[in-house]
Amino acid sequence: MATNRSQRLRKKLCVDEFQELGFELNLDFKEGLSEEATDAFLEAFIKEAMEANGLGYVGGDDYGLVCLQKRGSVSEEQRAAVEAWLKTRSELTKAEVSPLLDVWYPEKPINAAK
């Protein structure tokens, strides 16, 4: 594909200055955790960690992608806030939070301007 794109096309493709960042989560729940406890954790996670920080979550119970609820990029502060929230939860044995990555093209590096 051509690298000399119009601003409109770059925005539509979410590339260059319109790159959008997010991060991945891997969660390990305690063995024997009830379905009700898992559901309560997920409800609290969505309300307290995601919505409170203006973030959205796409994925399952134990793995997913976090991005901004609107167009744009997750900040390092938002990523750190979610990581800190997860570390306080007793339902988890492990929570891995990836570094920020391009949510549309994960194989591409993050632009230096971000």
PDB file of N, CA and C in Angstrom:
ATOM      1  N   MET A   1       0.846  -1.178   0.000  1.00  0.00           N
ATOM      2  CA  MET A   1       0.000   0.000   0.000  1.00  0.00           C
ATOM      3  C   MET A   1       0.890   1.240   0.000  1.00  0.00           C
ATOM      4  N   ALA A   2       0.443   2.267  -0.637  1.00  0.00           N
ATOM      5  CA  ALA A   2       1.224   3.504  -0.743  1.00  0.00           C
ATOM      6  C   ALA A   2       1.456   4.126   0.626  1.00  0.00           C
ATOM      7  N   THR A   3       2.617   4.722   0.805  1.00  0.00           N
ATOM      8  CA  THR A   3       2.919   5.352   2.087  1.00  0.00           C
ATOM      9  C   THR A   3       2.591   6.837   2.078  1.00  0.00           C
ATOM     10  N   ASN A   4       2.339   7.406   0.915  1.00  0.00           N
ATOM     11  CA  ASN A   4       1.982   8.820   0.815  1.00  0.00           C
ATOM     12  C   ASN A   4       0.456   8.925   0.795  1.00  0.00           C
ATOM     13  N   ARG A   5      -0.144   8.921   1.987  1.00  0.00           N
ATOM     14  CA  ARG A   5      -1.604   8.913   2.112  1.00  0.00           C
ATOM     15  C   ARG A   5      -2.104  10.284   2.543  1.00  0.00           C
ATOM     16  N   SER A   6      -3.325  10.572   2.158  1.00  0.00           N
ATOM     17  CA  SER A   6      -3.944  11.823   2.606  1.00  0.00           C
ATOM     18  C   SER A   6      -4.267  11.722   4.095  1.00  0.00           C
ATOM     19  N   GLN A   7      -4.442  12.865   4.726  1.00  0.00           N
ATOM     20  CA  GLN A   7      -4.784  12.892   6.156  1.00  0.00           C
ATOM     21  C   GLN A   7      -6.090  12.143   6.393  1.00  0.00           C
ATOM     22  N   ARG A   8      -7.045  12.309   5.519  1.00  0.00           N
ATOM     23  CA  ARG A   8      -8.342  11.644   5.654  1.00  0.00           C
ATOM     24  C   ARG A   8      -8.182  10.119   5.648  1.00  0.00           C
ATOM     25  N   LEU A   9      -7.341   9.610   4.737  1.00  0.00           N
ATOM     26  CA  LEU A   9      -7.131   8.179   4.656  1.00  0.00           C
ATOM     27  C   LEU A   9      -6.343   7.668   5.865  1.00  0.00           C
ATOM     28  N   ARG A  10      -5.335   8.425   6.314  1.00  0.00           N
ATOM     29  CA  ARG A  10      -4.584   8.025   7.501  1.00  0.00           C
ATOM     30  C   ARG A  10      -5.503   7.926   8.713  1.00  0.00           C
ATOM     31  N   LYS A  11      -6.439   8.862   8.830  1.00  0.00           N
ATOM     32  CA  LYS A  11      -7.386   8.835   9.946  1.00  0.00           C
ATOM     33  C   LYS A  11      -8.305   7.619   9.839  1.00  0.00           C
ATOM     34  N   LYS A  12      -8.789   7.359   8.635  1.00  0.00           N
ATOM     35  CA  LYS A  12      -9.682   6.224   8.426  1.00  0.00           C
ATOM     36  C   LYS A  12      -8.984   4.901   8.724  1.00  0.00           C
ATOM     37  N   LEU A  13      -7.704   4.797   8.388  1.00  0.00           N
ATOM     38  CA  LEU A  13      -6.933   3.574   8.616  1.00  0.00           C
ATOM     39  C   LEU A  13      -6.320   3.496  10.010  1.00  0.00           C
ATOM     40  N   CYS A  14      -6.448   4.574  10.801  1.00  0.00           N
ATOM     41  CA  CYS A  14      -5.871   4.634  12.157  1.00  0.00           C
ATOM     42  C   CYS A  14      -4.359   4.398  12.126  1.00  0.00           C
ATOM     43  N   VAL A  15      -3.670   5.102  11.241  1.00  0.00           N
ATOM     44  CA  VAL A  15      -2.217   4.979  11.134  1.00  0.00           C
ATOM     45  C   VAL A  15      -1.558   6.340  11.337  1.00  0.00           C
ATOM     46  N   ASP A  16      -0.228   6.304  11.461  1.00  0.00           N
ATOM     47  CA  ASP A  16       0.601   7.495  11.636  1.00  0.00           C
ATOM     48  C   ASP A  16       0.108   8.309  12.828  1.00  0.00           C
ATOM     49  N   GLU A  17      -0.230   9.562  12.637  1.00  0.00           N
ATOM     50  CA  GLU A  17      -0.638  10.392  13.770  1.00  0.00           C
ATOM     51  C   GLU A  17      -1.992   9.996  14.355  1.00  0.00           C
ATOM     52  N   PHE A  18      -2.722   9.102  13.681  1.00  0.00           N
ATOM     53  CA  PHE A  18      -4.031   8.639  14.161  1.00  0.00           C
ATOM     54  C   PHE A  18      -3.969   7.235  14.762  1.00  0.00           C
ATOM     55  N   GLN A  19      -2.768   6.748  15.017  1.00  0.00           N
ATOM     56  CA  GLN A  19      -2.578   5.440  15.643  1.00  0.00           C
ATOM     57  C   GLN A  19      -3.286   5.420  17.000  1.00  0.00           C
ATOM     58  N   GLU A  20      -3.958   4.325  17.301  1.00  0.00           N
ATOM     59  CA  GLU A  20      -4.681   4.185  18.569  1.00  0.00           C
ATOM     60  C   GLU A  20      -4.031   3.087  19.403  1.00  0.00           C
ATOM     61  N   LEU A  21      -3.755   3.420  20.662  1.00  0.00           N
ATOM     62  CA  LEU A  21      -3.054   2.496  21.549  1.00  0.00           C
ATOM     63  C   LEU A  21      -3.992   1.888  22.585  1.00  0.00           C
ATOM     64  N   GLY A  22      -3.689   0.683  22.980  1.00  0.00           N
ATOM     65  CA  GLY A  22      -4.400  -0.024  24.036  1.00  0.00           C
ATOM     66  C   GLY A  22      -3.447  -1.030  24.650  1.00  0.00           C
ATOM     67  N   PHE A  23      -3.983  -1.995  25.382  1.00  0.00           N
ATOM     68  CA  PHE A  23      -3.132  -3.029  25.976  1.00  0.00           C
ATOM     69  C   PHE A  23      -3.925  -4.302  26.190  1.00  0.00           C
ATOM     70  N   GLU A  24      -3.197  -5.398  26.330  1.00  0.00           N
ATOM     71  CA  GLU A  24      -3.811  -6.703  26.541  1.00  0.00           C
ATOM     72  C   GLU A  24      -3.757  -7.082  28.013  1.00  0.00           C
ATOM     73  N   LEU A  25      -4.733  -7.890  28.427  1.00  0.00           N
ATOM     74  CA  LEU A  25      -4.793  -8.418  29.791  1.00  0.00           C
ATOM     75  C   LEU A  25      -4.840  -9.943  29.751  1.00  0.00           C
ATOM     76  N   ASN A  26      -4.119 -10.560  30.664  1.00  0.00           N
ATOM     77  CA  ASN A  26      -4.213 -12.003  30.924  1.00  0.00           C
ATOM     78  C   ASN A  26      -4.480 -12.158  32.408  1.00  0.00           C
ATOM     79  N   LEU A  27      -5.612 -12.767  32.746  1.00  0.00           N
ATOM     80  CA  LEU A  27      -5.999 -12.924  34.150  1.00  0.00           C
ATOM     81  C   LEU A  27      -6.054 -14.396  34.523  1.00  0.00           C
ATOM     82  N   ASP A  28      -5.507 -14.734  35.675  1.00  0.00           N
ATOM     83  CA  ASP A  28      -5.605 -16.086  36.222  1.00  0.00           C
ATOM     84  C   ASP A  28      -6.395 -16.010  37.524  1.00  0.00           C
ATOM     85  N   PHE A  29      -7.546 -16.673  37.537  1.00  0.00           N
ATOM     86  CA  PHE A  29      -8.401 -16.680  38.723  1.00  0.00           C
ATOM     87  C   PHE A  29      -7.949 -17.768  39.688  1.00  0.00           C
ATOM     88  N   LYS A  30      -8.238 -17.555  40.973  1.00  0.00           N
ATOM     89  CA  LYS A  30      -7.933 -18.572  41.982  1.00  0.00           C
ATOM     90  C   LYS A  30      -8.696 -19.847  41.661  1.00  0.00           C
ATOM     91  N   GLU A  31      -8.062 -20.960  41.906  1.00  0.00           N
ATOM     92  CA  GLU A  31      -8.700 -22.242  41.666  1.00  0.00           C
ATOM     93  C   GLU A  31      -9.883 -22.410  42.624  1.00  0.00           C
ATOM     94  N   GLY A  32     -10.981 -22.900  42.092  1.00  0.00           N
ATOM     95  CA  GLY A  32     -12.158 -23.138  42.913  1.00  0.00           C
ATOM     96  C   GLY A  32     -13.028 -21.917  43.129  1.00  0.00           C
ATOM     97  N   LEU A  33     -12.724 -20.812  42.472  1.00  0.00           N
ATOM     98  CA  LEU A  33     -13.539 -19.600  42.607  1.00  0.00           C
ATOM     99  C   LEU A  33     -14.916 -19.857  41.998  1.00  0.00           C
ATOM    100  N   SER A  34     -15.952 -19.533  42.729  1.00  0.00           N
ATOM    101  CA  SER A  34     -17.310 -19.810  42.248  1.00  0.00           C
ATOM    102  C   SER A  34     -17.664 -18.923  41.059  1.00  0.00           C
ATOM    103  N   GLU A  35     -18.661 -19.369  40.332  1.00  0.00           N
ATOM    104  CA  GLU A  35     -19.141 -18.599  39.181  1.00  0.00           C
ATOM    105  C   GLU A  35     -19.693 -17.250  39.628  1.00  0.00           C
ATOM    106  N   GLU A  36     -20.354 -17.219  40.777  1.00  0.00           N
ATOM    107  CA  GLU A  36     -20.898 -15.961  41.307  1.00  0.00           C
ATOM    108  C   GLU A  36     -19.775 -14.983  41.658  1.00  0.00           C
ATOM    109  N   ALA A  37     -18.697 -15.494  42.244  1.00  0.00           N
ATOM    110  CA  ALA A  37     -17.556 -14.639  42.592  1.00  0.00           C
ATOM    111  C   ALA A  37     -16.867 -14.110  41.334  1.00  0.00           C
ATOM    112  N   THR A  38     -16.762 -14.950  40.320  1.00  0.00           N
ATOM    113  CA  THR A  38     -16.171 -14.520  39.053  1.00  0.00           C
ATOM    114  C   THR A  38     -17.034 -13.442  38.408  1.00  0.00           C
ATOM    115  N   ASP A  39     -18.344 -13.641  38.392  1.00  0.00           N
ATOM    116  CA  ASP A  39     -19.256 -12.641  37.829  1.00  0.00           C
ATOM    117  C   ASP A  39     -19.183 -11.324  38.593  1.00  0.00           C
ATOM    118  N   ALA A  40     -19.107 -11.392  39.919  1.00  0.00           N
ATOM    119  CA  ALA A  40     -19.001 -10.179  40.739  1.00  0.00           C
ATOM    120  C   ALA A  40     -17.696  -9.453  40.444  1.00  0.00           C
ATOM    121  N   PHE A  41     -16.608 -10.205  40.283  1.00  0.00           N
ATOM    122  CA  PHE A  41     -15.326  -9.597  39.931  1.00  0.00           C
ATOM    123  C   PHE A  41     -15.438  -8.880  38.593  1.00  0.00           C
ATOM    124  N   LEU A  42     -16.009  -9.553  37.587  1.00  0.00           N
ATOM    125  CA  LEU A  42     -16.104  -8.960  36.257  1.00  0.00           C
ATOM    126  C   LEU A  42     -16.970  -7.707  36.249  1.00  0.00           C
ATOM    127  N   GLU A  43     -18.057  -7.711  37.010  1.00  0.00           N
ATOM    128  CA  GLU A  43     -18.900  -6.516  37.120  1.00  0.00           C
ATOM    129  C   GLU A  43     -18.122  -5.360  37.742  1.00  0.00           C
ATOM    130  N   ALA A  44     -17.402  -5.654  38.814  1.00  0.00           N
ATOM    131  CA  ALA A  44     -16.585  -4.617  39.464  1.00  0.00           C
ATOM    132  C   ALA A  44     -15.476  -4.144  38.533  1.00  0.00           C
ATOM    133  N   PHE A  45     -14.867  -5.065  37.793  1.00  0.00           N
ATOM    134  CA  PHE A  45     -13.807  -4.723  36.849  1.00  0.00           C
ATOM    135  C   PHE A  45     -14.313  -3.749  35.797  1.00  0.00           C
ATOM    136  N   ILE A  46     -15.453  -4.046  35.213  1.00  0.00           N
ATOM    137  CA  ILE A  46     -16.013  -3.168  34.175  1.00  0.00           C
ATOM    138  C   ILE A  46     -16.361  -1.801  34.759  1.00  0.00           C
ATOM    139  N   LYS A  47     -16.995  -1.781  35.919  1.00  0.00           N
ATOM    140  CA  LYS A  47     -17.437  -0.518  36.511  1.00  0.00           C
ATOM    141  C   LYS A  47     -16.275   0.298  37.081  1.00  0.00           C
ATOM    142  N   GLU A  48     -15.431  -0.337  37.894  1.00  0.00           N
ATOM    143  CA  GLU A  48     -14.401   0.393  38.643  1.00  0.00           C
ATOM    144  C   GLU A  48     -13.103   0.604  37.868  1.00  0.00           C
ATOM    145  N   ALA A  49     -12.711  -0.354  37.055  1.00  0.00           N
ATOM    146  CA  ALA A  49     -11.439  -0.231  36.343  1.00  0.00           C
ATOM    147  C   ALA A  49     -11.615   0.281  34.919  1.00  0.00           C
ATOM    148  N   MET A  50     -12.666  -0.153  34.242  1.00  0.00           N
ATOM    149  CA  MET A  50     -12.854   0.249  32.846  1.00  0.00           C
ATOM    150  C   MET A  50     -13.630   1.565  32.725  1.00  0.00           C
ATOM    151  N   GLU A  51     -14.903   1.560  33.110  1.00  0.00           N
ATOM    152  CA  GLU A  51     -15.749   2.739  32.922  1.00  0.00           C
ATOM    153  C   GLU A  51     -15.236   3.942  33.702  1.00  0.00           C
ATOM    154  N   ALA A  52     -14.705   3.729  34.900  1.00  0.00           N
ATOM    155  CA  ALA A  52     -14.193   4.836  35.715  1.00  0.00           C
ATOM    156  C   ALA A  52     -13.000   5.524  35.062  1.00  0.00           C
ATOM    157  N   ASN A  53     -12.292   4.809  34.181  1.00  0.00           N
ATOM    158  CA  ASN A  53     -11.136   5.374  33.487  1.00  0.00           C
ATOM    159  C   ASN A  53     -11.409   5.687  32.017  1.00  0.00           C
ATOM    160  N   GLY A  54     -12.677   5.593  31.605  1.00  0.00           N
ATOM    161  CA  GLY A  54     -13.041   5.886  30.217  1.00  0.00           C
ATOM    162  C   GLY A  54     -12.560   4.836  29.236  1.00  0.00           C
ATOM    163  N   LEU A  55     -12.443   3.587  29.709  1.00  0.00           N
ATOM    164  CA  LEU A  55     -11.910   2.511  28.885  1.00  0.00           C
ATOM    165  C   LEU A  55     -12.982   1.498  28.518  1.00  0.00           C
ATOM    166  N   GLY A  56     -12.703   0.746  27.475  1.00  0.00           N
ATOM    167  CA  GLY A  56     -13.568  -0.341  27.053  1.00  0.00           C
ATOM    168  C   GLY A  56     -12.785  -1.640  27.051  1.00  0.00           C
ATOM    169  N   TYR A  57     -13.488  -2.761  27.237  1.00  0.00           N
ATOM    170  CA  TYR A  57     -12.852  -4.079  27.298  1.00  0.00           C
ATOM    171  C   TYR A  57     -13.510  -4.999  26.290  1.00  0.00           C
ATOM    172  N   VAL A  58     -12.681  -5.678  25.500  1.00  0.00           N
ATOM    173  CA  VAL A  58     -13.162  -6.658  24.541  1.00  0.00           C
ATOM    174  C   VAL A  58     -12.443  -7.955  24.835  1.00  0.00           C
ATOM    175  N   GLY A  59     -13.184  -9.000  25.109  1.00  0.00           N
ATOM    176  CA  GLY A  59     -12.543 -10.277  25.381  1.00  0.00           C
ATOM    177  C   GLY A  59     -13.396 -11.147  26.262  1.00  0.00           C
ATOM    178  N   GLY A  60     -12.750 -12.127  26.868  1.00  0.00           N
ATOM    179  CA  GLY A  60     -13.435 -13.078  27.728  1.00  0.00           C
ATOM    180  C   GLY A  60     -13.117 -12.838  29.187  1.00  0.00           C
ATOM    181  N   ASP A  61     -13.414 -13.851  30.001  1.00  0.00           N
ATOM    182  CA  ASP A  61     -13.177 -13.753  31.437  1.00  0.00           C
ATOM    183  C   ASP A  61     -11.702 -13.607  31.770  1.00  0.00           C
ATOM    184  N   ASP A  62     -10.844 -14.284  31.014  1.00  0.00           N
ATOM    185  CA  ASP A  62      -9.434 -14.349  31.403  1.00  0.00           C
ATOM    186  C   ASP A  62      -8.454 -13.687  30.439  1.00  0.00           C
ATOM    187  N   TYR A  63      -8.915 -13.238  29.288  1.00  0.00           N
ATOM    188  CA  TYR A  63      -8.021 -12.597  28.322  1.00  0.00           C
ATOM    189  C   TYR A  63      -8.812 -11.567  27.531  1.00  0.00           C
ATOM    190  N   GLY A  64      -8.194 -10.408  27.277  1.00  0.00           N
ATOM    191  CA  GLY A  64      -8.875  -9.417  26.477  1.00  0.00           C
ATOM    192  C   GLY A  64      -8.000  -8.235  26.132  1.00  0.00           C
ATOM    193  N   LEU A  65      -8.604  -7.296  25.409  1.00  0.00           N
ATOM    194  CA  LEU A  65      -7.945  -6.094  24.951  1.00  0.00           C
ATOM    195  C   LEU A  65      -8.654  -4.889  25.552  1.00  0.00           C
ATOM    196  N   VAL A  66      -7.861  -3.954  26.052  1.00  0.00           N
ATOM    197  CA  VAL A  66      -8.403  -2.729  26.628  1.00  0.00           C
ATOM    198  C   VAL A  66      -8.070  -1.577  25.694  1.00  0.00           C
ATOM    199  N   CYS A  67      -9.090  -0.786  25.359  1.00  0.00           N
ATOM    200  CA  CYS A  67      -8.897   0.388  24.520  1.00  0.00           C
ATOM    201  C   CYS A  67      -9.786   1.510  25.059  1.00  0.00           C
ATOM    202  N   LEU A  68      -9.658   2.675  24.459  1.00  0.00           N
ATOM    203  CA  LEU A  68     -10.466   3.809  24.878  1.00  0.00           C
ATOM    204  C   LEU A  68     -11.915   3.598  24.444  1.00  0.00           C
ATOM    205  N   GLN A  69     -12.884   4.084  25.225  1.00  0.00           N
ATOM    206  CA  GLN A  69     -14.289   3.936  24.858  1.00  0.00           C
ATOM    207  C   GLN A  69     -14.631   4.742  23.612  1.00  0.00           C
ATOM    208  N   LYS A  70     -13.892   5.818  23.384  1.00  0.00           N
ATOM    209  CA  LYS A  70     -14.106   6.631  22.186  1.00  0.00           C
ATOM    210  C   LYS A  70     -12.853   6.527  21.336  1.00  0.00           C
ATOM    211  N   ARG A  71     -12.833   7.227  20.252  1.00  0.00           N
ATOM    212  CA  ARG A  71     -11.653   7.194  19.383  1.00  0.00           C
ATOM    213  C   ARG A  71     -10.468   7.841  20.092  1.00  0.00           C
ATOM    214  N   GLY A  72      -9.303   7.219  20.013  1.00  0.00           N
ATOM    215  CA  GLY A  72      -8.109   7.757  20.645  1.00  0.00           C
ATOM    216  C   GLY A  72      -7.295   6.659  21.290  1.00  0.00           C
ATOM    217  N   SER A  73      -6.323   7.060  22.086  1.00  0.00           N
ATOM    218  CA  SER A  73      -5.380   6.123  22.682  1.00  0.00           C
ATOM    219  C   SER A  73      -5.479   6.094  24.199  1.00  0.00           C
ATOM    220  N   VAL A  74      -5.231   4.923  24.744  1.00  0.00           N
ATOM    221  CA  VAL A  74      -5.107   4.749  26.185  1.00  0.00           C
ATOM    222  C   VAL A  74      -3.786   5.386  26.608  1.00  0.00           C
ATOM    223  N   SER A  75      -3.791   6.090  27.720  1.00  0.00           N
ATOM    224  CA  SER A  75      -2.556   6.697  28.229  1.00  0.00           C
ATOM    225  C   SER A  75      -1.838   5.697  29.134  1.00  0.00           C
ATOM    226  N   GLU A  76      -0.575   5.966  29.374  1.00  0.00           N
ATOM    227  CA  GLU A  76       0.206   5.127  30.284  1.00  0.00           C
ATOM    228  C   GLU A  76      -0.381   5.199  31.695  1.00  0.00           C
ATOM    229  N   GLU A  77      -0.938   6.355  32.078  1.00  0.00           N
ATOM    230  CA  GLU A  77      -1.555   6.513  33.397  1.00  0.00           C
ATOM    231  C   GLU A  77      -2.797   5.643  33.529  1.00  0.00           C
ATOM    232  N   GLN A  78      -3.612   5.556  32.482  1.00  0.00           N
ATOM    233  CA  GLN A  78      -4.793   4.701  32.506  1.00  0.00           C
ATOM    234  C   GLN A  78      -4.383   3.229  32.600  1.00  0.00           C
ATOM    235  N   ARG A  79      -3.363   2.843  31.855  1.00  0.00           N
ATOM    236  CA  ARG A  79      -2.867   1.467  31.908  1.00  0.00           C
ATOM    237  C   ARG A  79      -2.380   1.134  33.316  1.00  0.00           C
ATOM    238  N   ALA A  80      -1.630   2.059  33.919  1.00  0.00           N
ATOM    239  CA  ALA A  80      -1.109   1.847  35.274  1.00  0.00           C
ATOM    240  C   ALA A  80      -2.240   1.772  36.299  1.00  0.00           C
ATOM    241  N   ALA A  81      -3.302   2.571  36.101  1.00  0.00           N
ATOM    242  CA  ALA A  81      -4.444   2.550  37.029  1.00  0.00           C
ATOM    243  C   ALA A  81      -5.146   1.195  36.989  1.00  0.00           C
ATOM    244  N   VAL A  82      -5.317   0.631  35.810  1.00  0.00           N
ATOM    245  CA  VAL A  82      -5.952  -0.687  35.682  1.00  0.00           C
ATOM    246  C   VAL A  82      -5.061  -1.752  36.307  1.00  0.00           C
ATOM    247  N   GLU A  83      -3.764  -1.679  36.052  1.00  0.00           N
ATOM    248  CA  GLU A  83      -2.832  -2.645  36.623  1.00  0.00           C
ATOM    249  C   GLU A  83      -2.859  -2.584  38.150  1.00  0.00           C
ATOM    250  N   ALA A  84      -2.869  -1.369  38.715  1.00  0.00           N
ATOM    251  CA  ALA A  84      -2.917  -1.214  40.175  1.00  0.00           C
ATOM    252  C   ALA A  84      -4.225  -1.775  40.733  1.00  0.00           C
ATOM    253  N   TRP A  85      -5.344  -1.524  40.048  1.00  0.00           N
ATOM    254  CA  TRP A  85      -6.640  -2.045  40.504  1.00  0.00           C
ATOM    255  C   TRP A  85      -6.617  -3.569  40.521  1.00  0.00           C
ATOM    256  N   LEU A  86      -6.078  -4.174  39.467  1.00  0.00           N
ATOM    257  CA  LEU A  86      -6.035  -5.635  39.386  1.00  0.00           C
ATOM    258  C   LEU A  86      -5.184  -6.238  40.492  1.00  0.00           C
ATOM    259  N   LYS A  87      -4.106  -5.577  40.862  1.00  0.00           N
ATOM    260  CA  LYS A  87      -3.202  -6.104  41.897  1.00  0.00           C
ATOM    261  C   LYS A  87      -3.843  -6.125  43.277  1.00  0.00           C
ATOM    262  N   THR A  88      -4.911  -5.360  43.463  1.00  0.00           N
ATOM    263  CA  THR A  88      -5.584  -5.333  44.768  1.00  0.00           C
ATOM    264  C   THR A  88      -6.647  -6.418  44.900  1.00  0.00           C
ATOM    265  N   ARG A  89      -6.916  -7.141  43.831  1.00  0.00           N
ATOM    266  CA  ARG A  89      -8.025  -8.097  43.838  1.00  0.00           C
ATOM    267  C   ARG A  89      -7.605  -9.469  44.326  1.00  0.00           C
ATOM    268  N   SER A  90      -8.326  -9.974  45.309  1.00  0.00           N
ATOM    269  CA  SER A  90      -8.009 -11.275  45.899  1.00  0.00           C
ATOM    270  C   SER A  90      -8.499 -12.442  45.036  1.00  0.00           C
ATOM    271  N   GLU A  91      -9.368 -12.185  44.061  1.00  0.00           N
ATOM    272  CA  GLU A  91      -9.883 -13.254  43.207  1.00  0.00           C
ATOM    273  C   GLU A  91      -8.827 -13.778  42.220  1.00  0.00           C
ATOM    274  N   LEU A  92      -7.771 -12.996  42.016  1.00  0.00           N
ATOM    275  CA  LEU A  92      -6.770 -13.338  41.012  1.00  0.00           C
ATOM    276  C   LEU A  92      -5.495 -13.894  41.639  1.00  0.00           C
ATOM    277  N   THR A  93      -4.897 -14.858  40.953  1.00  0.00           N
ATOM    278  CA  THR A  93      -3.566 -15.320  41.354  1.00  0.00           C
ATOM    279  C   THR A  93      -2.500 -14.596  40.541  1.00  0.00           C
ATOM    280  N   LYS A  94      -2.887 -14.145  39.332  1.00  0.00           N
ATOM    281  CA  LYS A  94      -1.946 -13.437  38.481  1.00  0.00           C
ATOM    282  C   LYS A  94      -2.717 -12.552  37.510  1.00  0.00           C
ATOM    283  N   ALA A  95      -2.187 -11.351  37.266  1.00  0.00           N
ATOM    284  CA  ALA A  95      -2.753 -10.442  36.272  1.00  0.00           C
ATOM    285  C   ALA A  95      -1.600  -9.860  35.469  1.00  0.00           C
ATOM    286  N   GLU A  96      -1.538 -10.196  34.195  1.00  0.00           N
ATOM    287  CA  GLU A  96      -0.499  -9.666  33.311  1.00  0.00           C
ATOM    288  C   GLU A  96      -1.096  -8.556  32.459  1.00  0.00           C
ATOM    289  N   VAL A  97      -0.439  -7.403  32.480  1.00  0.00           N
ATOM    290  CA  VAL A  97      -0.858  -6.244  31.702  1.00  0.00           C
ATOM    291  C   VAL A  97       0.266  -5.950  30.719  1.00  0.00           C
ATOM    292  N   SER A  98      -0.049  -5.981  29.433  1.00  0.00           N
ATOM    293  CA  SER A  98       0.988  -5.769  28.418  1.00  0.00           C
ATOM    294  C   SER A  98       1.359  -4.287  28.339  1.00  0.00           C
ATOM    295  N   PRO A  99       2.491  -3.987  27.734  1.00  0.00           N
ATOM    296  CA  PRO A  99       2.804  -2.585  27.427  1.00  0.00           C
ATOM    297  C   PRO A  99       1.789  -2.073  26.402  1.00  0.00           C
ATOM    298  N   LEU A 100       1.729  -0.775  26.216  1.00  0.00           N
ATOM    299  CA  LEU A 100       0.828  -0.213  25.215  1.00  0.00           C
ATOM    300  C   LEU A 100       1.204  -0.741  23.834  1.00  0.00           C
ATOM    301  N   LEU A 101       0.173  -0.993  23.017  1.00  0.00           N
ATOM    302  CA  LEU A 101       0.384  -1.481  21.659  1.00  0.00           C
ATOM    303  C   LEU A 101      -0.661  -0.890  20.729  1.00  0.00           C
ATOM    304  N   ASP A 102      -0.389  -0.953  19.439  1.00  0.00           N
ATOM    305  CA  ASP A 102      -1.316  -0.463  18.420  1.00  0.00           C
ATOM    306  C   ASP A 102      -2.497  -1.434  18.373  1.00  0.00           C
ATOM    307  N   VAL A 103      -3.714  -0.946  18.668  1.00  0.00           N
ATOM    308  CA  VAL A 103      -4.866  -1.847  18.743  1.00  0.00           C
ATOM    309  C   VAL A 103      -5.364  -2.294  17.368  1.00  0.00           C
ATOM    310  N   TRP A 104      -5.086  -1.531  16.326  1.00  0.00           N
ATOM    311  CA  TRP A 104      -5.522  -1.906  14.982  1.00  0.00           C
ATOM    312  C   TRP A 104      -4.496  -2.784  14.278  1.00  0.00           C
ATOM    313  N   TYR A 105      -3.221  -2.517  14.526  1.00  0.00           N
ATOM    314  CA  TYR A 105      -2.127  -3.239  13.875  1.00  0.00           C
ATOM    315  C   TYR A 105      -1.101  -3.622  14.945  1.00  0.00           C
ATOM    316  N   PRO A 106      -1.374  -4.645  15.769  1.00  0.00           N
ATOM    317  CA  PRO A 106      -0.510  -4.985  16.902  1.00  0.00           C
ATOM    318  C   PRO A 106       0.945  -5.287  16.527  1.00  0.00           C
ATOM    319  N   GLU A 107       1.168  -5.717  15.296  1.00  0.00           N
ATOM    320  CA  GLU A 107       2.529  -6.046  14.869  1.00  0.00           C
ATOM    321  C   GLU A 107       3.358  -4.797  14.574  1.00  0.00           C
ATOM    322  N   LYS A 108       2.724  -3.653  14.410  1.00  0.00           N
ATOM    323  CA  LYS A 108       3.440  -2.417  14.101  1.00  0.00           C
ATOM    324  C   LYS A 108       3.941  -1.762  15.379  1.00  0.00           C
ATOM    325  N   PRO A 109       5.106  -1.121  15.315  1.00  0.00           N
ATOM    326  CA  PRO A 109       5.619  -0.418  16.503  1.00  0.00           C
ATOM    327  C   PRO A 109       4.798   0.841  16.800  1.00  0.00           C
ATOM    328  N   ILE A 110       4.911   1.295  18.027  1.00  0.00           N
ATOM    329  CA  ILE A 110       4.228   2.528  18.442  1.00  0.00           C
ATOM    330  C   ILE A 110       4.986   3.711  17.878  1.00  0.00           C
ATOM    331  N   ASN A 111       4.243   4.691  17.347  1.00  0.00           N
ATOM    332  CA  ASN A 111       4.866   5.909  16.827  1.00  0.00           C
ATOM    333  C   ASN A 111       5.579   6.649  17.949  1.00  0.00           C
ATOM    334  N   ALA A 112       6.721   7.207  17.657  1.00  0.00           N
ATOM    335  CA  ALA A 112       7.512   7.942  18.643  1.00  0.00           C
ATOM    336  C   ALA A 112       6.776   9.179  19.144  1.00  0.00           C
ATOM    337  N   ALA A 113       5.869   9.730  18.357  1.00  0.00           N
ATOM    338  CA  ALA A 113       5.155  10.957  18.735  1.00  0.00           C
ATOM    339  C   ALA A 113       4.122  10.707  19.815  1.00  0.00           C
ATOM    340  N   LYS A 114       3.765   9.455  20.079  1.00  0.00           N
ATOM    341  CA  LYS A 114       2.711   9.149  21.068  1.00  0.00           C
ATOM    342  C   LYS A 114       3.182   9.329  22.469  1.00  0.00           C
TER     343      LYS A 114
END
